[in-house]
Short mmCIF file of C-alpha atoms in Angstrom, two decimals:
data_model
loop_
_atom_site.label_atom_id
_atom_site.label_comp_id
_atom_site.label_asym_id
_atom_site.label_seq_id
_atom_site.Cartn_x
_atom_site.Cartn_y
_atom_site.Cartn_z
CA MET J 1 64.05 96.73 98.13
CA SER J 2 67.00 96.80 100.51
CA ASP J 3 68.79 100.03 101.31
CA PRO J 4 72.01 100.67 99.36
CA GLN J 5 75.20 99.81 101.17
CA PRO J 6 76.81 102.85 102.80
CA THR J 7 80.11 104.07 101.43
CA PRO J 8 82.93 102.83 103.69
CA ALA J 9 85.15 105.29 105.50
CA LEU J 10 88.02 105.67 103.04
CA THR J 11 90.78 105.76 105.62
CA ALA J 12 94.36 104.52 105.48
CA GLU J 13 93.15 101.40 107.32
CA PHE J 14 90.48 100.80 104.67
CA TRP J 15 92.97 100.91 101.79
CA GLU J 16 95.55 98.87 103.67
CA GLY J 17 92.86 96.27 104.25
CA ARG J 18 92.20 96.08 100.52
CA TYR J 19 95.87 95.28 99.91
CA GLN J 20 95.94 92.73 102.72
CA ASP J 21 92.81 90.84 101.65
CA GLY J 22 93.68 90.85 97.94
CA THR J 23 90.83 93.07 96.75
CA ASP J 24 93.19 95.65 95.25
CA ARG J 25 91.78 95.21 91.74
CA TRP J 26 92.94 98.68 90.69
CA ASP J 27 96.51 97.32 90.74
CA LEU J 28 97.27 96.23 87.18
CA GLY J 29 100.62 94.68 88.06
CA GLN J 30 102.14 96.88 85.36
CA PRO J 31 102.11 100.54 84.24
CA ALA J 32 98.91 101.68 82.55
CA PRO J 33 99.36 101.07 78.80
CA PRO J 34 98.16 104.59 77.83
CA PHE J 35 101.01 106.08 79.91
CA VAL J 36 103.49 103.76 78.20
CA SER J 37 102.24 104.94 74.80
CA LEU J 38 102.34 108.60 75.83
CA LEU J 39 105.94 108.43 76.99
CA GLN J 40 106.99 106.67 73.79
CA SER J 41 105.25 109.21 71.55
CA PRO J 42 106.56 112.44 69.97
CA GLN J 43 104.15 114.28 72.31
CA ALA J 44 105.80 112.88 75.45
CA PRO J 45 106.11 115.47 78.25
CA ALA J 46 109.64 116.66 78.99
CA PRO J 47 111.13 115.12 82.15
CA GLY J 48 110.56 117.09 85.34
CA ARG J 49 109.58 116.63 88.98
CA ILE J 50 106.34 114.68 89.25
CA ALA J 51 104.02 113.90 92.17
CA VAL J 52 102.18 110.59 91.82
CA LEU J 53 98.96 110.64 93.85
CA GLY J 54 97.77 107.28 95.15
CA SER J 55 100.92 105.68 93.77
CA GLY J 56 100.13 102.18 95.06
CA ARG J 57 102.88 99.67 94.39
CA GLY J 58 104.56 102.18 92.10
CA HIS J 59 103.99 100.74 88.63
CA ASP J 60 103.17 104.08 86.96
CA ALA J 61 105.61 106.03 89.12
CA LEU J 62 108.52 103.80 88.16
CA LEU J 63 107.59 104.03 84.49
CA PHE J 64 108.08 107.80 84.73
CA ALA J 65 111.28 107.34 86.72
CA GLN J 66 112.55 105.11 83.92
CA HIS J 67 111.92 108.05 81.56
CA ARG J 68 114.11 110.36 83.66
CA PHE J 69 111.39 112.05 85.73
CA GLU J 70 112.14 112.94 89.35
CA VAL J 71 109.38 110.95 91.04
CA VAL J 72 107.73 111.35 94.44
CA GLY J 73 104.88 108.89 95.04
CA PHE J 74 102.28 109.25 97.80
CA ASP J 75 99.91 106.61 99.12
CA PHE J 76 97.75 106.00 102.19
CA ALA J 77 98.58 102.28 102.52
CA PRO J 78 101.89 101.40 104.21
CA SER J 79 102.27 98.04 102.47
CA ALA J 80 101.93 99.75 99.07
CA ILE J 81 104.75 102.13 99.99
CA VAL J 82 106.96 99.24 101.12
CA ALA J 83 106.29 97.38 97.86
CA ALA J 84 107.00 100.47 95.73
CA ARG J 85 110.29 101.17 97.50
CA ALA J 86 111.35 97.56 97.06
CA ALA J 87 110.47 97.63 93.35
CA ALA J 88 112.48 100.81 92.84
CA GLN J 89 115.50 99.33 94.58
CA GLU J 90 115.24 96.05 92.68
CA ARG J 91 115.15 97.89 89.35
CA GLY J 92 117.82 100.41 90.28
CA LEU J 93 115.50 103.36 89.76
CA SER J 94 115.56 106.60 91.73
CA ALA J 95 112.13 107.39 93.16
CA GLN J 96 110.82 108.46 96.54
CA PHE J 97 107.68 106.92 98.05
CA LEU J 98 106.00 108.47 101.10
CA GLN J 99 103.02 107.37 103.17
CA ARG J 100 100.73 110.39 103.28
CA ASP J 101 97.12 111.52 103.17
CA ILE J 102 97.14 113.38 99.86
CA PHE J 103 94.86 116.09 101.23
CA GLU J 104 97.59 117.06 103.70
CA LEU J 105 100.33 117.50 101.10
CA ASP J 106 99.85 121.09 100.04
CA THR J 107 101.62 122.64 103.03
CA GLU J 108 104.63 120.32 102.90
CA PHE J 109 104.95 120.27 99.10
CA ALA J 110 103.43 123.56 97.91
CA HIS J 111 104.39 124.41 94.32
CA GLN J 112 107.22 121.86 94.19
CA PHE J 113 106.22 119.90 91.08
CA ASP J 114 106.21 120.34 87.33
CA TYR J 115 103.65 117.55 87.00
CA VAL J 116 101.03 115.66 88.98
CA LEU J 117 100.20 112.14 87.81
CA GLU J 118 96.69 110.78 88.29
CA HIS J 119 95.54 107.17 87.84
CA THR J 120 92.80 105.58 90.00
CA CYS J 121 93.15 108.19 92.76
CA PHE J 122 90.41 110.56 91.56
CA CYS J 123 87.98 107.63 91.28
CA ALA J 124 88.94 106.38 94.76
CA ILE J 125 88.16 109.53 96.73
CA LEU J 126 84.59 110.47 97.59
CA PRO J 127 82.88 112.53 94.85
CA GLU J 128 82.35 115.37 97.31
CA GLN J 129 86.15 115.60 97.72
CA ARG J 130 86.78 116.36 94.05
CA GLY J 131 86.87 120.12 94.51
CA ASP J 132 89.50 119.63 97.23
CA TYR J 133 91.44 117.38 94.85
CA VAL J 134 91.52 120.09 92.17
CA ARG J 135 92.76 122.65 94.70
CA LEU J 136 95.40 120.18 95.88
CA VAL J 137 96.72 119.74 92.34
CA GLN J 138 96.84 123.52 91.90
CA ASN J 139 98.80 123.88 95.12
CA LEU J 140 101.30 121.16 94.26
CA LEU J 141 102.09 122.48 90.78
CA ARG J 142 104.55 125.15 89.79
CA PRO J 143 103.33 127.88 87.40
CA ALA J 144 102.26 126.34 84.07
CA GLY J 145 102.61 122.85 85.58
CA GLU J 146 100.56 119.95 84.23
CA LEU J 147 98.21 117.29 85.50
CA ILE J 148 98.71 114.08 83.51
CA GLY J 149 95.80 111.77 84.16
CA LEU J 150 94.07 108.59 83.11
CA PHE J 151 90.48 109.04 84.24
CA TRP J 152 87.99 106.19 84.54
CA THR J 153 84.72 107.45 83.04
CA HIS J 154 82.53 104.45 83.83
CA GLY J 155 78.87 105.16 84.59
CA ARG J 156 78.18 102.43 87.14
CA ALA J 157 76.58 103.32 90.44
CA GLY J 158 78.42 103.18 93.74
CA GLY J 159 82.10 103.04 94.45
CA PRO J 160 84.93 103.14 94.95
CA PRO J 161 85.77 103.30 92.11
CA PHE J 162 83.46 106.26 91.51
CA GLY J 163 82.89 107.09 87.86
CA VAL J 164 83.21 110.54 86.31
CA SER J 165 82.04 112.04 83.05
CA VAL J 166 84.10 114.11 80.63
CA THR J 167 81.67 116.97 81.24
CA GLU J 168 82.38 116.87 84.98
CA LEU J 169 86.13 116.83 84.35
CA TYR J 170 85.75 120.06 82.39
CA GLN J 171 83.59 121.56 85.11
CA GLN J 172 85.96 120.57 87.92
CA PHE J 173 89.22 121.73 86.34
CA GLN J 174 88.16 124.87 84.52
CA PRO J 175 88.80 127.79 84.69
CA GLU J 176 92.19 127.13 86.35
CA PHE J 177 93.46 124.65 83.73
CA GLU J 178 93.63 124.56 79.95
CA VAL J 179 93.33 121.35 77.98
CA VAL J 180 96.52 120.14 76.30
CA LEU J 181 95.19 116.64 75.56
CA LEU J 182 91.87 114.93 76.18
CA GLU J 183 91.22 111.74 74.24
CA ARG J 184 89.68 108.35 74.78
CA ALA J 185 92.42 105.82 75.54
CA THR J 186 92.75 103.24 72.79
CA ASN J 187 94.83 100.65 74.63
CA SER J 188 93.24 100.37 78.07
CA VAL J 189 93.38 97.06 79.89
CA GLU J 190 90.47 94.66 79.53
CA GLY J 191 87.64 95.70 81.84
CA ARG J 192 88.31 99.43 81.33
CA ARG J 193 88.26 99.46 77.54
CA ASN J 194 86.39 102.49 76.11
CA GLU J 195 85.98 103.86 79.66
CA GLU J 196 89.27 105.72 80.13
CA TYR J 197 90.40 109.16 78.97
CA LEU J 198 94.00 110.22 78.75
CA VAL J 199 94.21 113.84 79.84
CA ARG J 200 96.85 116.56 80.08
CA LEU J 201 95.76 119.78 81.76
CA ARG J 202 98.08 122.77 82.11
CA MET J 203 97.74 125.35 84.86
CA LYS J 204 96.86 128.74 83.42
CA VAL J 205 99.39 131.42 84.23
CA GLN J 206 97.73 134.16 86.24
CA GLN J 207 98.03 137.58 84.68
CA SER J 208 99.29 140.26 87.05
#
């Protein structure tokens, strides 16, 4: 039996290469349908300032901008940022897109957001970075801020995308967050059907 392929170094150059060679299969070419449904529902979150991690070409970010959120998207890949900015301009939407390593955001953007949006970023980072991701979200959010996420809970080996279980989500985000919503998405795109969970997690307010 051959040895498993090593995980590639997940650098900015790696992700840019995926865009350049057309293997950016995480890009749906549209906003994720569960986010569309959420924002059209009576339970839609109130507009606020939202950080979009791994914003890609901006499909989800611009959906939230369309619903009056103040959007700042972050991505490693320069061509994704260029495409997102162009899409915002073409549609006349106000949104900011910045090329950044997300794990270097907490100093520049500490406690500046009411929300963090997650979709295909958590599954793209190495599993050993997940604790750092949780701390990053904590540091970006204002008191009682929320993480809004669509998590891919597939159980296939390897990655990226790396799968995650609902149990691990609880383990990673507690005790700092409380669950506002955690439900299996009913309108995921083909290929992710029955493998995505729509999640809203609110930062617990620390008692003095």
